[in-house]
XYZ file of C-alpha atoms in Angstrom:
691
model
C -1.678 -11.118 164.221
C 1.123 -8.979 165.532
C 2.056 -6.012 163.363
C 5.368 -4.298 163.048
C 6.342 -1.219 161.090
C 9.533 -0.779 159.132
C 10.846 1.816 156.790
C 12.425 1.005 153.440
C 15.491 2.721 151.992
C 13.333 5.232 150.185
C 11.857 6.365 153.480
C 8.255 5.504 152.710
C 6.433 3.774 155.532
C 5.159 0.265 154.903
C 3.761 -2.373 157.177
C 5.122 -5.959 157.111
C 3.421 -8.825 158.806
C 5.454 -11.642 160.494
C 4.220 -14.831 161.994
C 4.802 -16.041 165.518
C 8.505 -16.397 166.430
C 9.633 -20.105 166.251
C 10.868 -21.985 169.345
C 14.320 -23.635 168.817
C 14.556 -25.225 172.253
C 14.957 -29.032 172.415
C 12.203 -30.997 174.096
C 12.984 -32.147 177.672
C 13.473 -35.834 176.701
C 15.643 -35.166 173.574
C 19.057 -36.932 173.345
C 21.705 -35.426 170.996
C 23.588 -38.332 169.307
C 25.414 -36.293 166.648
C 29.087 -35.627 167.458
C 30.981 -32.429 166.795
C 33.305 -34.328 164.430
C 30.375 -35.082 162.148
C 29.136 -31.505 162.134
C 32.406 -29.580 162.226
C 34.954 -32.112 160.980
C 36.689 -29.699 158.582
C 37.080 -27.036 161.251
C 38.225 -29.434 163.950
C 41.039 -30.608 161.707
C 42.461 -27.118 161.918
C 42.337 -27.129 165.713
C 45.816 -26.633 167.231
C 47.313 -29.651 169.019
C 50.270 -30.264 171.307
C 52.472 -31.621 168.527
C 52.076 -28.651 166.203
C 55.488 -27.392 165.190
C 57.448 -30.334 166.600
C 56.575 -33.146 164.170
C 59.351 -31.778 161.915
C 61.939 -31.999 164.715
C 64.378 -34.861 165.298
C 66.420 -35.429 168.443
C 69.965 -36.696 167.963
C 71.490 -38.351 171.043
C 75.091 -39.437 171.706
C 76.751 -36.511 169.952
C 80.210 -35.601 171.334
C 80.274 -33.498 174.515
C 82.637 -30.629 173.695
C 83.752 -27.377 175.299
C 82.852 -23.932 173.842
C 86.101 -23.668 171.849
C 85.207 -26.804 169.836
C 81.498 -26.131 169.490
C 81.713 -24.492 166.053
C 83.616 -27.433 164.600
C 81.054 -29.854 166.009
C 78.223 -27.774 164.525
C 79.793 -27.830 161.073
C 80.224 -31.632 161.181
C 76.706 -32.349 162.468
C 74.897 -29.899 160.199
C 76.835 -30.977 157.101
C 76.041 -34.630 157.781
C 72.335 -34.086 158.465
C 71.872 -31.785 155.488
C 73.595 -34.208 153.078
C 71.342 -37.097 154.060
C 68.094 -35.150 154.145
C 66.395 -31.935 153.164
C 67.043 -28.324 154.095
C 67.562 -27.679 157.811
C 65.317 -24.941 159.260
C 66.946 -24.579 162.690
C 69.344 -26.349 165.069
C 69.456 -26.084 168.863
C 72.343 -27.369 171.025
C 71.473 -27.488 174.771
C 74.432 -26.308 176.891
C 75.289 -26.664 180.574
C 76.395 -23.819 182.873
C 79.979 -24.053 181.569
C 78.914 -23.841 177.928
C 79.599 -27.510 177.160
C 77.195 -29.515 175.000
C 74.941 -32.016 176.785
C 75.286 -34.834 174.250
C 72.149 -34.224 172.202
C 70.811 -31.740 169.657
C 67.423 -30.723 168.201
C 67.209 -30.349 164.395
C 64.122 -28.968 162.627
C 63.310 -29.712 158.958
C 60.744 -28.304 156.539
C 58.231 -31.116 156.908
C 57.601 -34.339 158.783
C 58.366 -36.578 155.763
C 61.984 -35.394 155.688
C 62.272 -35.867 159.447
C 61.001 -39.453 159.218
C 63.453 -40.225 156.418
C 66.339 -38.841 158.503
C 65.393 -41.144 161.383
C 65.428 -44.186 159.061
C 68.706 -43.207 157.440
C 70.871 -41.905 160.286
C 69.673 -43.834 163.321
C 72.655 -45.901 164.600
C 75.002 -43.869 162.385
C 78.580 -44.292 163.589
C 80.341 -40.941 163.800
C 83.495 -42.474 165.264
C 84.408 -45.441 167.444
C 83.036 -43.720 170.568
C 79.894 -42.052 169.206
C 76.967 -43.780 167.497
C 73.904 -41.614 166.959
C 70.437 -42.447 168.301
C 68.036 -40.455 166.132
C 64.314 -40.189 167.024
C 61.352 -38.001 166.184
C 60.540 -35.483 168.890
C 56.927 -36.710 168.893
C 58.067 -40.253 169.731
C 59.073 -39.252 173.252
C 55.442 -38.775 174.278
C 54.660 -42.225 172.897
C 57.472 -43.791 174.903
C 56.370 -41.959 178.068
C 52.928 -43.574 177.892
C 54.159 -47.165 177.961
C 51.856 -49.124 180.335
C 53.444 -50.214 183.601
C 51.874 -53.660 183.457
C 53.257 -55.881 180.737
C 50.766 -57.921 178.755
C 51.644 -61.162 177.054
C 51.664 -60.632 173.258
C 48.972 -62.389 171.300
C 50.509 -65.441 169.574
C 50.458 -65.173 165.817
C 49.330 -68.096 163.662
C 52.182 -70.216 162.358
C 53.024 -69.617 158.727
C 54.665 -72.467 156.858
C 57.912 -71.237 155.354
C 59.061 -72.181 151.895
C 61.646 -74.933 151.699
C 64.290 -73.001 149.807
C 66.750 -75.896 149.566
C 64.515 -78.733 148.369
C 66.388 -78.832 145.044
C 69.439 -80.169 146.916
C 67.561 -83.196 148.304
C 66.903 -84.838 144.932
C 67.962 -88.519 145.449
C 69.727 -88.855 142.100
C 71.322 -85.365 142.358
C 69.798 -84.209 139.075
C 70.479 -80.540 138.419
C 67.852 -77.947 137.558
C 67.913 -75.301 134.863
C 65.655 -72.557 133.561
C 64.924 -71.473 130.002
C 63.608 -68.010 129.145
C 61.875 -67.114 125.898
C 59.698 -64.257 124.686
C 55.968 -64.861 125.209
C 54.484 -61.442 124.390
C 55.873 -58.089 123.400
C 56.537 -56.928 126.964
C 56.945 -60.165 128.914
C 59.035 -63.320 129.065
C 58.042 -66.925 129.699
C 60.336 -68.930 132.010
C 60.416 -72.736 132.077
C 61.968 -74.691 134.958
C 63.373 -78.159 134.185
C 65.149 -81.010 135.935
C 67.934 -82.658 133.951
C 66.677 -86.212 134.383
C 67.606 -89.149 132.143
C 66.887 -90.021 129.413
C 64.743 -86.860 128.951
C 64.576 -83.652 131.026
C 61.457 -83.293 133.191
C 59.495 -80.044 133.189
C 58.865 -78.742 136.716
C 57.063 -75.444 136.160
C 56.244 -72.955 133.414
C 55.446 -69.306 134.141
C 54.030 -67.015 131.482
C 54.751 -63.295 131.895
C 57.147 -64.177 134.701
C 59.529 -61.283 134.019
C 59.738 -58.249 131.755
C 63.341 -58.691 130.590
C 65.448 -61.557 131.937
C 66.087 -63.664 135.060
C 69.110 -64.353 137.241
C 69.958 -66.999 139.849
C 71.514 -66.094 143.190
C 75.107 -67.356 143.720
C 74.020 -70.474 145.661
C 70.827 -71.104 143.688
C 68.453 -70.268 146.549
C 66.576 -67.509 144.702
C 65.764 -66.442 141.178
C 65.204 -62.736 140.509
C 62.708 -61.259 138.029
C 62.492 -57.716 136.644
C 59.357 -55.564 136.499
C 58.384 -51.923 135.982
C 57.879 -51.397 139.718
C 61.124 -53.118 140.735
C 62.417 -56.660 141.190
C 61.162 -59.759 143.012
C 62.876 -62.926 144.232
C 61.299 -66.392 144.103
C 62.151 -69.766 145.601
C 60.874 -73.001 147.091
C 59.283 -76.083 145.538
C 56.806 -74.110 143.407
C 58.930 -70.973 143.045
C 56.744 -68.837 145.291
C 57.433 -65.128 145.791
C 59.829 -64.625 148.705
C 60.206 -60.842 148.676
C 59.956 -57.788 146.441
C 62.126 -54.683 146.216
C 60.481 -51.464 144.920
C 63.067 -49.882 142.632
C 61.414 -48.710 139.376
C 63.152 -49.495 136.065
C 65.840 -51.688 137.642
C 68.297 -52.849 134.985
C 71.078 -54.545 136.980
C 71.044 -56.692 140.123
C 73.936 -58.198 142.069
C 73.632 -60.653 144.980
C 76.186 -60.697 147.751
C 78.189 -63.978 147.814
C 76.395 -65.297 150.943
C 72.974 -64.133 149.655
C 72.344 -61.755 152.566
C 72.030 -58.595 150.462
C 70.858 -57.498 147.023
C 72.070 -54.524 144.997
C 69.734 -52.965 142.409
C 70.667 -50.330 139.837
C 68.277 -48.278 137.713
C 68.133 -44.937 135.879
C 66.882 -41.659 137.354
C 66.352 -38.222 135.789
C 69.916 -37.150 136.577
C 71.855 -40.420 136.537
C 71.563 -43.860 138.104
C 70.412 -44.918 141.556
C 72.017 -47.857 143.353
C 70.172 -49.382 146.323
C 71.279 -52.056 148.795
C 68.577 -54.268 150.327
C 68.400 -56.831 153.087
C 67.056 -59.916 151.306
C 65.178 -61.511 154.199
C 63.473 -58.408 155.584
C 63.204 -56.472 152.307
C 64.520 -53.371 154.111
C 66.465 -50.758 152.182
C 69.883 -50.425 153.811
C 71.424 -47.584 151.800
C 71.274 -45.914 148.400
C 73.671 -43.979 146.165
C 73.176 -41.671 143.186
C 75.658 -41.673 140.283
C 75.839 -38.980 137.631
C 76.169 -41.371 134.695
C 75.828 -45.034 133.819
C 78.047 -47.208 136.045
C 81.130 -48.281 134.124
C 80.299 -51.952 134.750
C 77.941 -54.138 136.734
C 80.570 -54.558 139.462
C 80.860 -50.907 140.411
C 80.316 -52.160 143.991
C 82.211 -55.353 144.812
C 81.646 -57.720 147.710
C 84.047 -59.440 150.060
C 83.663 -63.232 150.149
C 81.864 -63.220 153.540
C 79.424 -60.308 152.917
C 81.124 -58.224 155.630
C 82.246 -55.481 153.253
C 81.321 -53.932 149.947
C 83.691 -51.532 148.192
C 83.853 -49.148 145.267
C 86.394 -46.850 143.655
C 86.049 -43.211 144.701
C 88.053 -40.137 143.707
C 91.653 -41.271 144.248
C 90.742 -44.024 146.666
C 88.577 -46.978 147.677
C 85.447 -46.623 149.801
C 84.886 -49.730 151.928
C 81.457 -50.022 153.584
C 80.682 -52.283 156.529
C 77.555 -54.394 156.744
C 74.874 -54.280 157.996
C 75.158 -50.507 158.547
C 76.604 -49.821 155.063
C 78.676 -46.921 156.387
C 82.308 -46.239 155.648
C 84.849 -48.403 157.409
C 86.573 -46.224 160.050
C 84.524 -43.319 158.635
C 87.041 -42.534 155.914
C 88.035 -43.320 152.341
C 91.256 -45.268 151.786
C 93.339 -42.724 149.849
C 95.051 -44.256 146.800
C 95.911 -41.559 144.214
C 95.776 -42.844 140.638
C 93.904 -46.078 141.388
C 92.453 -47.733 138.269
C 90.874 -51.003 139.368
C 90.611 -53.414 142.307
C 89.289 -56.878 143.154
C 88.543 -58.856 146.339
C 90.133 -62.206 147.066
C 87.489 -64.968 146.717
C 88.487 -66.512 150.083
C 90.087 -63.761 152.215
C 89.400 -60.135 153.083
C 92.249 -58.928 150.901
C 91.963 -56.323 148.145
C 94.250 -56.297 145.110
C 94.463 -52.975 143.227
C 96.697 -51.339 140.683
C 97.786 -47.710 140.298
C 98.630 -46.080 136.962
C 102.117 -44.991 136.030
C 103.070 -41.308 136.327
C 106.135 -39.287 135.387
C 109.145 -40.957 137.032
C 106.766 -42.972 139.231
C 106.143 -46.603 138.179
C 102.793 -48.292 138.179
C 102.254 -50.717 141.025
C 100.079 -53.607 142.148
C 99.293 -53.725 145.868
C 97.663 -56.257 148.176
C 95.941 -54.723 151.196
C 94.301 -56.417 154.183
C 90.847 -55.263 155.271
C 89.953 -53.946 157.855
C 93.525 -53.497 159.141
C 94.597 -51.614 156.024
C 98.057 -53.219 156.089
C 99.855 -53.589 152.754
C 101.073 -57.172 152.554
C 102.704 -57.004 149.109
C 103.593 -54.400 146.476
C 104.969 -54.942 142.988
C 106.299 -52.055 140.853
C 105.708 -52.192 137.074
C 107.176 -50.082 134.245
C 105.890 -49.002 130.812
C 102.345 -50.084 131.718
C 99.384 -49.414 129.428
C 96.756 -51.427 131.300
C 96.254 -54.168 133.897
C 93.630 -56.856 134.493
C 93.268 -58.678 137.824
C 92.374 -62.414 137.872
C 91.996 -64.353 141.154
C 92.148 -68.126 141.269
C 88.901 -69.512 142.720
C 90.542 -70.908 145.888
C 92.473 -67.666 146.484
C 95.839 -69.451 146.368
C 97.103 -67.435 143.399
C 96.576 -64.040 141.839
C 97.349 -63.223 138.220
C 97.774 -59.653 137.018
C 97.824 -59.367 133.234
C 100.009 -56.373 132.346
C 99.904 -54.712 128.924
C 103.313 -53.122 128.386
C 104.955 -50.880 125.828
C 108.164 -52.155 124.277
C 110.627 -49.292 123.860
C 114.043 -48.563 122.350
C 116.598 -45.726 122.254
C 118.476 -44.862 119.095
C 121.426 -43.382 120.886
C 122.685 -43.111 124.435
C 122.711 -39.320 124.086
C 119.174 -39.328 122.734
C 116.790 -38.920 125.624
C 113.679 -39.496 123.524
C 112.177 -42.958 123.929
C 110.249 -44.522 121.064
C 107.636 -47.189 121.725
C 107.747 -49.885 119.074
C 104.812 -52.091 120.091
C 103.152 -54.057 122.873
C 104.000 -57.158 124.850
C 102.232 -58.827 127.772
C 103.310 -60.012 131.200
C 101.385 -62.280 133.559
C 102.486 -61.568 137.122
C 101.591 -64.576 139.317
C 101.396 -63.913 143.095
C 101.760 -67.000 145.346
C 99.355 -65.950 148.095
C 99.948 -68.873 150.489
C 103.747 -68.701 150.482
C 105.948 -66.627 152.758
C 106.407 -62.999 151.613
C 104.150 -63.756 148.607
C 106.732 -64.371 145.844
C 105.855 -63.301 142.290
C 106.529 -65.247 139.067
C 106.362 -63.883 135.563
C 105.218 -65.183 132.165
C 105.889 -63.055 129.081
C 104.000 -63.367 125.778
C 104.508 -61.127 122.761
C 101.392 -62.143 120.799
C 98.024 -60.469 121.210
C 96.061 -61.896 124.135
C 92.522 -63.062 123.376
C 91.600 -64.767 126.662
C 92.936 -65.846 130.071
C 91.312 -68.226 132.550
C 92.261 -70.069 135.764
C 91.259 -73.688 136.253
C 88.492 -73.491 138.932
C 89.774 -76.501 140.867
C 93.514 -76.893 140.466
C 96.582 -74.828 139.727
C 96.539 -74.572 135.929
C 95.704 -71.599 133.760
C 95.206 -71.194 130.023
C 95.963 -68.326 127.626
C 94.734 -67.811 124.061
C 97.221 -65.699 122.113
C 97.680 -64.824 118.464
C 94.990 -64.371 115.786
C 91.503 -65.746 116.432
C 91.511 -67.991 113.329
C 95.037 -69.334 113.927
C 95.529 -68.911 117.676
C 97.736 -70.756 120.131
C 96.353 -72.029 123.446
C 99.074 -72.327 126.091
C 98.550 -74.201 129.364
C 100.700 -73.437 132.419
C 100.905 -75.017 135.862
C 101.816 -73.280 139.121
C 103.342 -75.282 141.969
C 104.432 -74.253 145.452
C 108.124 -73.438 145.590
C 108.621 -73.986 141.849
C 108.735 -71.888 138.725
C 105.744 -71.713 136.450
C 105.767 -74.655 134.052
C 104.568 -74.477 130.438
C 102.703 -77.784 130.096
C 101.810 -77.603 126.395
C 100.728 -75.279 123.643
C 97.964 -76.215 121.203
C 98.689 -74.477 117.906
C 96.530 -73.271 115.028
C 93.263 -73.308 116.952
C 90.200 -71.317 115.923
C 88.995 -70.043 119.312
C 88.259 -66.813 121.130
C 86.990 -67.912 124.574
C 87.855 -70.417 127.309
C 85.247 -72.269 129.396
C 86.597 -74.506 132.183
C 84.494 -77.195 133.793
C 83.491 -76.184 137.366
C 85.299 -79.323 138.571
C 88.450 -78.594 136.569
C 90.361 -80.887 134.163
C 88.056 -80.380 131.149
C 87.890 -77.207 129.075
C 85.953 -76.005 126.027
C 87.831 -73.931 123.449
C 85.121 -71.856 121.787
C 84.945 -69.549 118.804
C 81.765 -67.587 119.527
C 82.032 -65.785 116.190
C 81.813 -68.945 114.102
C 80.116 -71.256 116.613
C 82.843 -73.943 116.775
C 83.906 -75.834 119.913
C 86.678 -78.201 120.988
C 86.454 -80.316 124.151
C 89.872 -80.913 125.738
C 90.969 -83.161 128.631
C 93.916 -81.381 130.270
C 94.849 -84.358 132.494
C 95.379 -86.824 129.632
C 98.014 -85.262 127.376
C 95.586 -82.474 126.452
C 93.573 -84.829 124.298
C 91.017 -83.156 122.033
C 88.065 -85.442 122.775
C 85.705 -83.894 120.245
C 85.297 -81.037 117.776
C 81.785 -79.759 117.195
C 79.884 -76.773 115.917
C 76.672 -74.923 116.726
C 76.169 -72.216 114.144
C 75.806 -68.717 115.661
C 76.082 -70.035 119.236
C 76.811 -67.103 121.527
C 76.780 -68.640 125.007
C 78.279 -71.669 126.766
C 77.040 -72.934 130.143
C 78.576 -75.772 132.207
C 76.324 -77.489 134.736
C 77.508 -77.330 138.400
C 78.790 -80.913 138.365
C 80.841 -80.531 135.172
C 79.029 -83.404 133.403
C 77.074 -81.405 130.825
C 77.568 -78.374 128.613
C 74.894 -76.269 126.925
C 75.470 -74.030 123.906
C 72.789 -71.577 122.874
C 71.735 -69.170 120.129
C 69.773 -66.316 121.695
C 67.208 -64.207 119.868
C 68.974 -61.194 121.359
C 71.751 -61.876 118.842
C 70.035 -63.840 116.070
C 66.524 -64.096 114.674
C 66.755 -67.535 113.073
C 67.688 -71.028 114.275
C 67.440 -70.017 117.931
C 67.558 -72.639 120.679
C 70.097 -74.666 122.645
C 72.067 -77.923 122.407
C 72.878 -80.255 125.300
C 76.329 -81.948 125.243
C 78.278 -84.291 127.480
C 81.577 -83.062 128.927
C 83.302 -85.149 126.228
C 81.588 -83.235 123.416
C 78.949 -85.813 122.473
C 75.654 -84.153 121.624
C 72.689 -85.501 123.575
C 69.802 -83.497 122.195
C 68.940 -80.368 120.234
C 66.203 -78.076 121.515
C 65.099 -75.656 118.762
C 63.049 -72.922 120.446
C 61.571 -69.867 118.807
C 62.325 -66.582 120.619
C 64.849 -68.326 122.923
C 66.546 -65.798 125.229
C 68.409 -67.472 128.096
C 69.600 -70.794 129.468
C 70.797 -70.851 133.089
C 71.874 -73.830 135.200
C 70.786 -73.522 138.822
C 73.915 -73.046 141.001
C 74.636 -75.356 143.924
C 75.973 -74.726 147.411
C 79.711 -75.395 147.872
C 80.549 -79.001 148.695
C 80.786 -79.936 152.372
C 83.561 -82.423 151.595
C 87.149 -81.407 152.208
C 89.635 -81.293 149.353
C 91.279 -84.468 150.658
C 87.929 -86.294 150.703
C 87.177 -85.216 147.158
C 90.586 -86.443 145.981
C 89.956 -89.790 147.689
C 86.624 -90.167 145.887
C 88.233 -89.373 142.530
C 90.978 -91.877 143.258
C 88.463 -94.671 143.965
C 85.940 -93.651 141.323
C 86.328 -96.958 139.458
C 84.888 -98.773 142.496
C 81.646 -96.803 142.206
C 81.502 -96.792 138.414
C 79.712 -100.140 138.146
C 77.023 -98.990 140.607
C 76.330 -95.835 138.611
C 76.363 -97.794 135.342
C 73.764 -100.228 136.707
C 71.563 -97.354 137.855
C 71.773 -95.706 134.447
C 70.822 -98.950 132.646
C 67.882 -99.509 134.990
C 66.754 -95.945 134.468
C 66.911 -96.316 130.697
C 65.157 -99.702 130.761
C 62.526 -98.256 133.093
C 62.041 -95.427 130.645
C 61.803 -97.944 127.774
C 59.249 -99.989 129.722
C 57.208 -96.872 130.425
C 57.343 -95.978 126.726
C 56.130 -99.465 125.678
C 53.321 -99.327 128.226
C 52.311 -95.916 126.960
C 52.267 -97.150 123.340
C 50.222 -100.215 124.335
C 47.702 -98.016 126.103
C 47.397 -95.762 123.044
C 46.846 -98.832 120.810
C 44.117 -100.161 123.085
C 42.425 -96.766 123.112
C 42.537 -96.669 119.310
C 41.063 -100.204 118.933
C 38.289 -99.348 121.378
C 37.473 -96.217 119.423
C 37.520 -98.174 116.098
C 35.189 -100.844 117.493
C 32.737 -98.184 118.639
C 32.712 -96.484 115.246
C 32.152 -99.827 113.397
C 29.183 -100.628 115.623
C 27.736 -97.200 114.924
C 28.219 -97.752 111.179
C 26.374 -101.080 111.348
C 23.444 -99.457 113.197
C 23.091 -96.863 110.429
C 22.963 -99.444 107.599
C 19.137 -99.537 107.368
C 19.023 -95.790 107.064
C 21.621 -95.826 104.272
C 19.584 -98.438 102.337
C 16.438 -96.310 102.639
C 18.273 -93.382 101.133
C 19.524 -95.619 98.269
C 16.241 -97.259 97.227
C 16.772 -100.291 99.486
C 20.005 -101.096 97.680
C 22.891 -102.449 99.756
C 25.847 -100.471 98.529
C 28.072 -101.716 101.322
C 28.580 -105.010 99.505
C 31.010 -104.265 96.707
C 30.375 -107.609 95.008
C 26.584 -107.147 94.677
C 25.491 -108.313 91.183
C 22.509 -105.948 91.085
C 24.840 -102.986 90.995
C 25.860 -101.734 87.567
C 28.654 -99.360 86.747
C 27.623 -96.368 84.654
C 29.925 -93.749 83.195
C 28.395 -90.313 82.700
C 30.098 -87.649 80.638
C 28.988 -84.029 80.538
C 30.392 -80.723 79.353
C 31.621 -78.479 82.125
C 32.634 -75.330 80.248
C 33.503 -74.222 76.742
C 35.365 -71.069 75.791
C 36.319 -69.528 72.460
C 39.367 -67.333 72.236
C 39.775 -65.049 69.240
C 43.335 -64.236 68.314
C 43.828 -61.010 66.394
């Protein structure tokens, strides 16, 4: 044993014995299969790499090339833009040539890589002006693009995925329409039923429990139905209403489809206000978002042009028009309109109608402006204006501006003070298809309860007066002629107007009392029927104008909820009482491919086709009656078979019954051996002592 001396801290000598020193050398044939990552993974993660410090940097190409005198202005524009759309900027570097001019690109560093990635998504392809569109990339992406292989390889073919047939509902041979019914299923979910309006009874297509958290909404052409959830919204379509796409926007409360169904707008609350997001429906990509300080004033804060090319909103003293698909300002500027109150797009042209409030010695005005040219095509000055409402006719041929005006008087010519005595109402009608857009005027002094254009045609209706004793006036507009008062229905109890989608027929509704009148405006304004649906709060025409549904929603009432189905003439077809009923929605249809002339020709010759449709209806009803008789016969046969089986079983058990009854056949009521015996016995006796 080897010995070694050592001294402790106290200085006394003491011997310690140690064994033989170990050998840590690997044997000659040893193979080390443990990697450094397994042993030192935590430390290797901290190892510096080439990208350290540059993953937070973005490179912006295609910035303007300017001389030194304009460099500061360019810096202020670029840095303001890139700080508004992202986080705090750490540093900015502008490469310059020998003369001090910019080279057309800039390096911008942010606090972290997440902000840099968001900037790339948001501002790539941003249009600064007509000559400069930014190309924004991460600095680290350049190395990736440098290492692109020289030899191109054929991409691996992906397996074919069968797409949903989103328009199968239009191929129904008998052109039956579809509708959905929503009702509460549990405390936090809603059941949705999908039906086809077949004759003589609707046919159920699908029922989904817990399909949505709040309510549902169809897209404008009926392709999709949207549902609301805590995480966001989803759209569904196809034969079995499969999920098409989802849009992650927590607590979404409002959705709006663009008219051509290319984009979806969602709106939901945040900690400081409300967030509005625009999505591409097919890809599910977020296009742009906005933050508002408070609740949007209405669901149409952003309003679409008819062709999805533009979406607009009112800004401070102006209108912001955004182009699609970039969703950036048209011509990079707001259209300045001091005092603007409201605006509306034409349903068929890229024309905006807006009105501006009256100021001291400056009248109010209504203006029509072309987009994107920005040319004003018509202006109308208005005096003593309290408010305006803009109503476009569906075909875009006419525009009505309802003007609430103060009536005034002066006591004396020398008296400069003007006293307002009351209100009266003007309806300014713009003839959009005529030269110079002439304007007609209709004046009404009663209170206005409702106004509505005929969807197909040139008539409009106004409810004026008191709701219990109102007048309903119908006017007609013709090219080159003055507005004609066709008739006025007096002493009507109505508050709302509901035109058929095909025109001609209208429902005069009192949604306070639940009373309805069905009127044919082409036949001397004949009241075809008067009906009532107590507490009814909604009226829905089907897309063809053949049926009307009235409903009592549990959102507004707790008893007698459900919906009624009527013909366009006001004849009730069926009542559907439904507990916890919430919504009834007809599925919209695509616009007709027939021209207006072709549709008029069909209406003109409708009597020729009437007999064919009548025969089909009778056959359908008789077929339904035959099916009902066959079903009843089948049920009868099933019952007789069951009865026969039970009788046979009863006969088999007869011997057992006789054994239990001392071999007496009690089944034979007329058996002489049986004697009737009456037994009486006391059940209970009580004594009550009255004091």
